């Protein structure tokens, strides 16, 4: 009987768990990040070659994410419609999303104010920033250099964002890996399947359950070489980073990382409070989602690990978790919210602009709203949205765009980690408390 469950020669389940625990240990991940950064810094050519490993790894995870998300959302909506309470959950989703986005924005504002990025920059640093942006070695006035022409990011208005939400072709959305469009389809399809009698929809439910379990298993396999992947990805990112820009922007990067840590601490405290136990089990459960977020820079790639952490060790209802994790991952973008606040305040300090209390409140509100608009965007597209926030405070952004692009590989790690952990906290607030940890 046991041979049917576990093929001959396969490692025991306990051994698999030990390997997986070691692969996602925060100290191991940190050591791999430092090792990869050292390789990318000292040997950029090698780092650029190693980036291929990271690209393949992210493609493998992305390959699993979309069928996992569709099966999880449809199965969860079927159960939800049969149990009732759909409208109550929808109201809690809206309230939690708004509150957490505003909380992330306010914490980012406080953290950035405490660090004062952009204030009291030395003449040498201003010269370096001016050279990076304007390419003029004789410019020592940062404001003048930053205002030289540069290629601004494309702006996206609200109507265009709404239009992009609905896929015209679900197969094209799947082929392009457009997570938000696939989520919209899964929600609509799941709601419609929930109206189909159970005797008819039973076959589809069993098929989706098989897809879901297979995706979970495949994700566990893919995550086993995570330490090696972290080394390769970090080396590739550092190798492609402008070292001079990184040094000149060090104050901003430190400020953004500090604000990110504050928001992560809030998320962990909320998880501990909702789980009703000690902090240690929460930290252990969140290890894998956090490590994947840092390694992949993709919130969507972390969804299977988030579901497993919340529904497994922390004990939240699996049907609710499977529905809410994709929803939170796609729409609750706390990482970009923190990024927009810190970046806008850095630009204000760079140009000698002091923001008053009313302007800081406006900044927090606009950053929270813009964070929702960043759904489905990543990388340079997320950086470009900062221009929308700056425009509300009449701050120039176009020329400074290149500065943020230069350090984005490092900032993207923190953005993703913040989004993943805040999404987990949001799920815990929306779900009922587990009976026991």
Coordinates of C-alpha atoms in Angstrom, one line a residue:
X1 CA 0.0 0.0 0.0
X2 CA 2.8 2.4 0.9
X3 CA 4.4 1.9 -2.5
X4 CA 1.3 3.2 -4.2
X5 CA 1.5 6.4 -2.3
X6 CA 5.3 6.9 -2.4
X7 CA 7.3 5.3 -5.3
X8 CA 10.4 3.3 -4.6
X9 CA 13.5 5.5 -4.4
X10 CA 11.5 8.7 -3.6
X11 CA 12.7 10.7 -0.7
X12 CA 10.5 10.5 2.4
X13 CA 8.0 13.3 3.0
X14 CA 9.9 14.5 6.1
X15 CA 13.1 14.8 4.0
X16 CA 11.3 16.9 1.4
X17 CA 10.0 19.2 4.1
X18 CA 13.5 19.6 5.6
X19 CA 14.9 20.5 2.2
X20 CA 12.1 22.9 1.5
X21 CA 12.5 24.5 5.0
X22 CA 16.2 25.0 4.4
X23 CA 15.6 26.5 1.0
X24 CA 13.3 29.1 2.4
X25 CA 15.2 29.9 5.6
X26 CA 15.6 33.7 5.8
X27 CA 19.3 33.4 6.7
X28 CA 19.9 31.1 3.7
X29 CA 18.1 33.6 1.5
X30 CA 20.0 36.5 2.9
X31 CA 23.3 34.7 2.4
X32 CA 22.4 33.9 -1.2
X33 CA 21.4 37.5 -1.9
X34 CA 24.8 38.7 -0.5
X35 CA 26.7 36.1 -2.5
X36 CA 24.8 36.9 -5.7
X37 CA 25.3 40.6 -5.2
X38 CA 29.0 40.1 -4.7
X39 CA 29.2 38.0 -7.9
X40 CA 27.3 40.6 -9.9
X41 CA 29.3 43.5 -8.4
X42 CA 32.8 41.9 -8.9
X43 CA 32.2 40.0 -12.1
X44 CA 29.3 41.6 -14.1
X45 CA 29.9 39.3 -17.1
X46 CA 29.4 36.2 -15.0
X47 CA 26.3 37.8 -13.3
X48 CA 24.7 38.5 -16.7
X49 CA 25.1 34.9 -17.7
X50 CA 23.7 33.6 -14.4
X51 CA 20.6 35.8 -15.0
X52 CA 19.4 33.1 -17.5
X53 CA 18.8 30.7 -14.6
X54 CA 16.6 33.2 -12.8
X55 CA 14.7 34.0 -16.0
X56 CA 14.0 30.3 -16.6
X57 CA 12.9 29.8 -12.9
X58 CA 10.4 32.7 -13.1
X59 CA 9.0 31.3 -16.4
X60 CA 8.5 28.0 -14.7
X61 CA 6.6 29.6 -11.8
X62 CA 4.6 31.7 -14.1
X63 CA 3.7 28.7 -16.1
X64 CA 2.1 27.2 -13.0
X65 CA 0.5 30.3 -11.6
X66 CA -2.3 30.9 -14.2
X67 CA -3.8 27.4 -14.1
X68 CA -3.4 27.4 -10.3
X69 CA -5.3 30.7 -10.0
X70 CA -8.1 29.7 -12.3
X71 CA -8.7 26.4 -10.6
X72 CA -8.5 28.0 -7.1
X73 CA -10.8 30.9 -7.8
X74 CA -13.5 28.8 -9.6
X75 CA -13.5 26.1 -6.9
X76 CA -13.7 28.7 -4.1
X77 CA -16.5 30.6 -5.7
X78 CA -18.5 27.4 -6.2
X79 CA -18.2 26.6 -2.5
X80 CA -18.9 30.2 -1.5
X81 CA -22.1 30.3 -3.5
X82 CA -23.3 27.1 -2.0
X83 CA -22.5 28.3 1.5
X84 CA -23.8 31.9 1.0
X85 CA -22.4 35.1 2.4
X86 CA -21.0 36.4 -0.8
X87 CA -22.1 40.0 -0.3
X88 CA -20.7 40.1 3.2
X89 CA -17.2 38.9 2.0
X90 CA -17.3 41.5 -0.8
X91 CA -17.9 44.3 1.7
X92 CA -15.0 43.1 3.9
X93 CA -12.7 42.9 0.9
X94 CA -13.3 46.5 -0.1
X95 CA -13.0 47.8 3.5
X96 CA -9.8 45.8 4.2
X97 CA -8.2 46.8 0.9
X98 CA -8.8 50.5 1.4
X99 CA -7.6 50.5 5.1
X100 CA -4.5 48.5 4.4
X101 CA -3.5 50.6 1.4
X102 CA -3.9 53.8 3.4
X103 CA -2.1 52.3 6.4
X104 CA 0.9 51.3 4.1
X105 CA 0.9 54.9 2.7
X106 CA 0.9 56.5 6.1
X107 CA 3.6 54.2 7.5
X108 CA 5.7 54.9 4.4
X109 CA 5.2 58.6 4.9
X110 CA 6.3 58.4 8.6
X111 CA 9.3 56.2 7.7
X112 CA 10.5 58.4 4.9
X113 CA 10.2 61.5 7.1
X114 CA 12.3 59.8 9.7
X115 CA 15.1 59.0 7.2
X116 CA 15.1 62.4 5.4
X117 CA 16.2 61.0 1.9
X118 CA 17.4 63.8 -0.4
X119 CA 18.1 66.2 2.4
X120 CA 21.6 67.6 2.9
X121 CA 23.1 65.8 -0.1
X122 CA 26.8 66.5 -0.6
X123 CA 28.0 68.5 -3.6
X124 CA 29.7 65.3 -4.9
X125 CA 26.4 63.3 -4.7
X126 CA 24.5 66.1 -6.4
X127 CA 27.1 66.2 -9.2
X128 CA 26.8 62.4 -9.6
X129 CA 23.0 62.6 -9.9
X130 CA 23.3 65.5 -12.3
X131 CA 25.7 63.6 -14.5
X132 CA 23.6 60.4 -14.5
X133 CA 20.4 62.3 -15.5
X134 CA 21.7 65.1 -17.7
X135 CA 25.0 63.8 -18.8
X136 CA 26.6 67.1 -18.1
X137 CA 29.8 66.8 -16.1
X138 CA 30.0 70.5 -15.3
X139 CA 26.5 70.7 -13.8
X140 CA 26.6 70.9 -9.9
X141 CA 23.0 72.1 -9.6
X142 CA 20.9 69.0 -9.3
X143 CA 17.7 70.9 -10.1
X144 CA 19.1 72.3 -13.3
X145 CA 20.5 68.9 -14.4
X146 CA 17.3 67.0 -13.6
X147 CA 15.2 69.4 -15.7
X148 CA 17.1 68.6 -18.9
X149 CA 15.0 66.7 -21.4
X150 CA 14.6 63.0 -20.9
X151 CA 12.3 60.3 -22.3
X152 CA 9.2 60.4 -20.0
X153 CA 7.3 57.2 -19.3
X154 CA 4.0 56.7 -21.1
X155 CA 1.1 57.9 -19.0
X156 CA -2.0 55.8 -18.6
X157 CA -5.3 57.4 -17.8
X158 CA -8.2 55.9 -15.7
X159 CA -10.3 55.0 -18.8
X160 CA -7.4 53.1 -20.3
X161 CA -6.9 51.2 -17.1
X162 CA -10.6 50.2 -16.9
X163 CA -10.6 49.1 -20.5
X164 CA -7.6 46.9 -19.9
X165 CA -9.3 45.0 -17.1
X166 CA -11.7 43.0 -19.3
X167 CA -10.0 40.5 -21.7
X168 CA -11.3 40.3 -25.2
X169 CA -9.6 36.9 -25.6
X170 CA -8.9 34.7 -22.6
X171 CA -6.5 32.5 -24.6
X172 CA -4.5 35.6 -25.6
X173 CA -4.5 36.7 -21.9
X174 CA -3.2 33.3 -20.9
X175 CA -0.5 33.4 -23.6
X176 CA 0.6 36.8 -22.6
X177 CA 0.6 36.0 -18.9
X178 CA -1.7 38.9 -18.0
X179 CA -2.6 37.9 -14.5
X180 CA -5.2 40.6 -13.8
X181 CA -7.2 39.8 -17.0
X182 CA -7.1 36.1 -16.2
X183 CA -8.3 36.8 -12.7
X184 CA -11.3 38.8 -14.1
X185 CA -12.2 35.9 -16.3
X186 CA -11.8 33.4 -13.4
X187 CA -14.1 35.5 -11.2
X188 CA -16.8 35.8 -13.8
X189 CA -16.5 32.2 -14.8
X190 CA -16.5 31.0 -11.2
X191 CA -19.7 33.1 -10.4
X192 CA -21.4 31.6 -13.4
X193 CA -20.4 28.0 -12.5
X194 CA -21.7 28.7 -9.0
X195 CA -25.2 29.1 -10.5
X196 CA -25.0 25.7 -12.3
X197 CA -26.6 22.7 -10.4
X198 CA -24.1 20.6 -8.5
X199 CA -25.1 17.4 -10.3
X200 CA -24.0 19.0 -13.6
X201 CA -20.9 20.9 -12.4
X202 CA -19.5 18.0 -10.4
X203 CA -17.3 16.8 -13.3
X204 CA -15.8 20.2 -13.7
X205 CA -15.2 20.5 -10.0
X206 CA -13.2 17.2 -9.9
X207 CA -11.2 18.2 -12.9
X208 CA -10.3 21.6 -11.4
X209 CA -9.4 20.0 -8.1
X210 CA -6.9 17.7 -10.0
X211 CA -5.4 20.7 -11.7
X212 CA -5.1 22.6 -8.4
X213 CA -3.4 19.7 -6.6
X214 CA -1.0 19.1 -9.5
X215 CA 0.0 22.8 -9.5
X216 CA 0.6 22.7 -5.8
X217 CA 2.9 19.7 -6.2
X218 CA 4.7 21.2 -9.2
X219 CA 5.3 24.4 -7.3
X220 CA 7.0 22.5 -4.4
X221 CA 9.3 20.8 -6.9
X222 CA 10.2 24.1 -8.6
X223 CA 11.0 25.8 -5.3
X224 CA 13.6 23.2 -4.1
X225 CA 16.6 24.8 -5.8
X226 CA 15.6 28.3 -4.5
X227 CA 18.9 29.2 -2.9
X228 CA 20.8 28.6 -6.2
X229 CA 18.1 30.6 -8.0
X230 CA 18.4 33.5 -5.6
X231 CA 22.2 33.7 -6.2
X232 CA 21.8 33.7 -9.9
X233 CA 19.0 36.2 -10.0
X234 CA 20.7 38.6 -7.6
X235 CA 23.9 38.4 -9.5
X236 CA 22.1 39.2 -12.8
X237 CA 20.2 42.1 -11.3
X238 CA 23.3 43.7 -9.7
X239 CA 25.2 43.1 -12.9
X240 CA 22.6 45.2 -14.8
X241 CA 22.5 47.9 -12.2
X242 CA 24.2 51.3 -12.7
X243 CA 26.8 51.2 -9.9
X244 CA 27.3 55.0 -9.9
X245 CA 23.5 55.5 -9.7
X246 CA 23.2 53.0 -6.9
X247 CA 25.8 54.8 -4.8
X248 CA 24.3 58.2 -5.5
X249 CA 20.8 57.0 -4.7
X250 CA 21.9 55.0 -1.6
X251 CA 20.0 57.4 0.7
X252 CA 16.8 56.9 -1.1
X253 CA 17.2 53.1 -1.3
X254 CA 17.9 52.9 2.5
X255 CA 14.8 55.1 3.1
X256 CA 12.6 53.0 1.0
X257 CA 13.8 49.8 2.6
X258 CA 13.2 51.2 6.0
X259 CA 9.6 52.2 5.1
X260 CA 9.2 48.7 3.6
X261 CA 10.3 47.1 6.9
X262 CA 7.8 49.1 8.8
X263 CA 4.9 47.9 6.6
X264 CA 6.1 44.3 6.8
X265 CA 6.2 44.5 10.6
X266 CA 2.6 45.8 10.5
X267 CA 1.5 42.9 8.3
X268 CA 3.2 40.3 10.5
X269 CA 1.6 41.8 13.6
X270 CA -1.8 41.6 12.0
X271 CA -1.2 38.0 11.0
X272 CA -0.2 37.1 14.5
X273 CA -3.2 38.8 16.0
X274 CA -5.6 37.1 13.6
X275 CA -4.0 33.7 13.9
X276 CA -4.3 34.0 17.7
X277 CA -0.9 32.5 18.5
X278 CA 2.7 33.5 19.0
X279 CA 4.8 35.4 16.4
X280 CA 7.2 32.6 15.8
X281 CA 4.7 30.3 14.0
X282 CA 3.7 33.2 11.8
X283 CA 7.3 34.0 10.9
X284 CA 7.9 30.3 10.1
X285 CA 4.7 30.1 7.9
X286 CA 5.6 33.3 6.0
X287 CA 9.2 32.2 5.2
X288 CA 8.4 30.7 1.9
X289 CA 6.2 33.5 0.5
X290 CA 8.7 36.1 1.6
X291 CA 11.7 34.2 0.1
X292 CA 9.9 33.7 -3.2
X293 CA 8.9 37.4 -3.3
X294 CA 12.5 38.5 -2.8
X295 CA 13.8 35.9 -5.3
X296 CA 11.3 36.3 -8.1
X297 CA 10.0 39.9 -8.0
X298 CA 6.6 38.5 -8.9
X299 CA 3.7 38.5 -6.5
X300 CA 1.8 36.1 -8.7
X301 CA 4.5 33.5 -8.5
X302 CA 4.1 33.5 -4.7
X303 CA 0.4 32.6 -4.8
X304 CA 0.7 28.8 -4.2
X305 CA 3.1 29.4 -1.3
X306 CA 0.7 32.0 0.2
X307 CA -2.2 29.7 0.0
X308 CA -0.3 26.9 1.6
X309 CA 1.0 29.1 4.4
X310 CA -2.3 30.6 5.3
X311 CA -4.4 27.5 4.9
X312 CA -1.8 25.1 6.3
X313 CA 0.2 26.2 9.4
X314 CA -1.9 29.2 10.2
X315 CA -5.2 27.3 9.8
X316 CA -7.4 29.8 7.9
X317 CA -10.3 28.3 5.9
X318 CA -8.8 27.0 2.6
X319 CA -11.9 27.8 0.5
X320 CA -11.7 31.4 1.5
X321 CA -7.9 31.6 1.2
X322 CA -8.0 30.1 -2.3
X323 CA -10.4 32.8 -3.5
X324 CA -8.8 35.8 -1.6
X325 CA -5.1 35.2 -2.3
X326 CA -5.4 35.8 -6.1
X327 CA -7.7 38.7 -5.5
X328 CA -5.4 40.4 -3.0
X329 CA -2.3 39.7 -5.1
X330 CA -3.8 41.3 -8.1
X331 CA -5.4 44.3 -6.5
X332 CA -3.8 45.1 -3.2
X333 CA -0.4 46.5 -4.3
X334 CA 1.0 47.7 -1.0
X335 CA 4.6 47.5 -2.3
X336 CA 4.1 50.1 -5.0
X337 CA 2.2 52.3 -2.6
X338 CA 5.2 52.5 -0.3
X339 CA 7.4 53.0 -3.3
X340 CA 5.3 55.9 -4.6
X341 CA 5.3 57.7 -1.3
X342 CA 9.1 57.3 -0.7
X343 CA 10.0 58.2 -4.2
X344 CA 7.8 61.3 -4.3
X345 CA 9.1 62.6 -1.0
X346 CA 12.7 62.0 -2.3
X347 CA 12.0 64.0 -5.4
X348 CA 10.5 66.8 -3.3
X349 CA 13.6 66.9 -1.1
X350 CA 15.8 66.8 -4.2
X351 CA 14.2 69.9 -5.6
X352 CA 14.2 71.7 -2.2
X353 CA 10.4 71.4 -1.8
X354 CA 9.1 71.0 1.8
X355 CA 5.7 69.2 1.9
X356 CA 3.2 70.4 4.5
X357 CA 0.8 68.3 6.5
X358 CA -2.0 68.7 3.9
X359 CA 0.3 67.8 1.1
X360 CA 1.5 64.7 2.9
X361 CA -2.1 63.6 3.5
X362 CA -2.8 64.1 -0.2
X363 CA 0.3 62.2 -1.1
X364 CA -0.8 59.2 1.0
X365 CA -4.3 59.2 -0.5
X366 CA -3.1 59.5 -4.1
X367 CA -0.4 56.9 -3.6
X368 CA -2.9 54.4 -2.2
X369 CA -5.2 55.0 -5.2
X370 CA -2.3 54.7 -7.7
X371 CA -1.3 51.5 -6.0
X372 CA -4.6 49.9 -7.1
X373 CA -4.0 51.3 -10.6
X374 CA -0.7 49.5 -10.7
X375 CA -2.4 46.1 -10.9
X376 CA -0.9 44.0 -13.6
X377 CA 2.1 46.2 -14.0
X378 CA 5.7 45.7 -12.9
X379 CA 9.2 46.9 -13.4
X380 CA 9.6 50.1 -15.3
X381 CA 5.8 50.4 -15.7
X382 CA 5.5 50.7 -12.0
X383 CA 8.2 53.3 -11.8
X384 CA 6.4 55.3 -14.5
X385 CA 3.3 55.5 -12.4
X386 CA 5.2 57.5 -9.9
X387 CA 4.8 60.4 -12.3
X388 CA 1.0 60.4 -11.6
X389 CA 1.6 60.8 -7.9
X390 CA 4.2 63.6 -8.5
X391 CA 1.9 65.4 -10.8
X392 CA -0.7 65.8 -8.0
X393 CA 1.9 67.8 -6.0
X394 CA 3.2 69.7 -9.0
X395 CA 6.6 67.9 -8.8
X396 CA 8.8 67.3 -11.8
X397 CA 9.4 63.6 -12.5
X398 CA 10.2 62.9 -16.1
X399 CA 13.9 63.7 -15.8
X400 CA 14.3 61.9 -12.5
X401 CA 12.8 58.8 -14.1
X402 CA 16.2 57.4 -15.1
X403 CA 17.4 57.6 -11.5
X404 CA 14.6 55.3 -10.2
X405 CA 15.1 52.9 -13.2
X406 CA 18.8 52.6 -12.3
X407 CA 18.0 51.3 -8.8
X408 CA 14.8 49.5 -9.5
X409 CA 16.2 45.9 -9.5
X410 CA 16.9 46.3 -5.7
X411 CA 13.7 48.2 -4.9
X412 CA 11.6 45.6 -6.8
X413 CA 12.6 42.9 -4.3
X414 CA 11.3 45.0 -1.4
X415 CA 8.2 46.0 -3.3
X416 CA 7.3 42.4 -4.0
X417 CA 8.0 41.3 -0.4
X418 CA 5.8 44.0 1.0
X419 CA 2.9 43.2 -1.4
X420 CA 3.0 39.5 -0.6
X421 CA 3.0 39.9 3.2
X422 CA 0.4 42.6 3.2
X423 CA -1.8 40.5 0.9
X424 CA -1.5 37.6 3.4
X425 CA -2.5 40.0 6.2
X426 CA -5.5 41.1 4.2
X427 CA -6.6 37.6 3.7
X428 CA -6.3 37.0 7.5
X429 CA -8.5 40.0 8.2
X430 CA -11.2 39.0 5.7
X431 CA -11.3 35.4 6.7
X432 CA -12.7 34.1 10.0
X433 CA -10.2 33.4 12.7
X434 CA -8.9 29.9 12.7
X435 CA -10.0 27.6 15.5
X436 CA -6.4 26.9 16.5
X437 CA -3.0 27.8 15.3

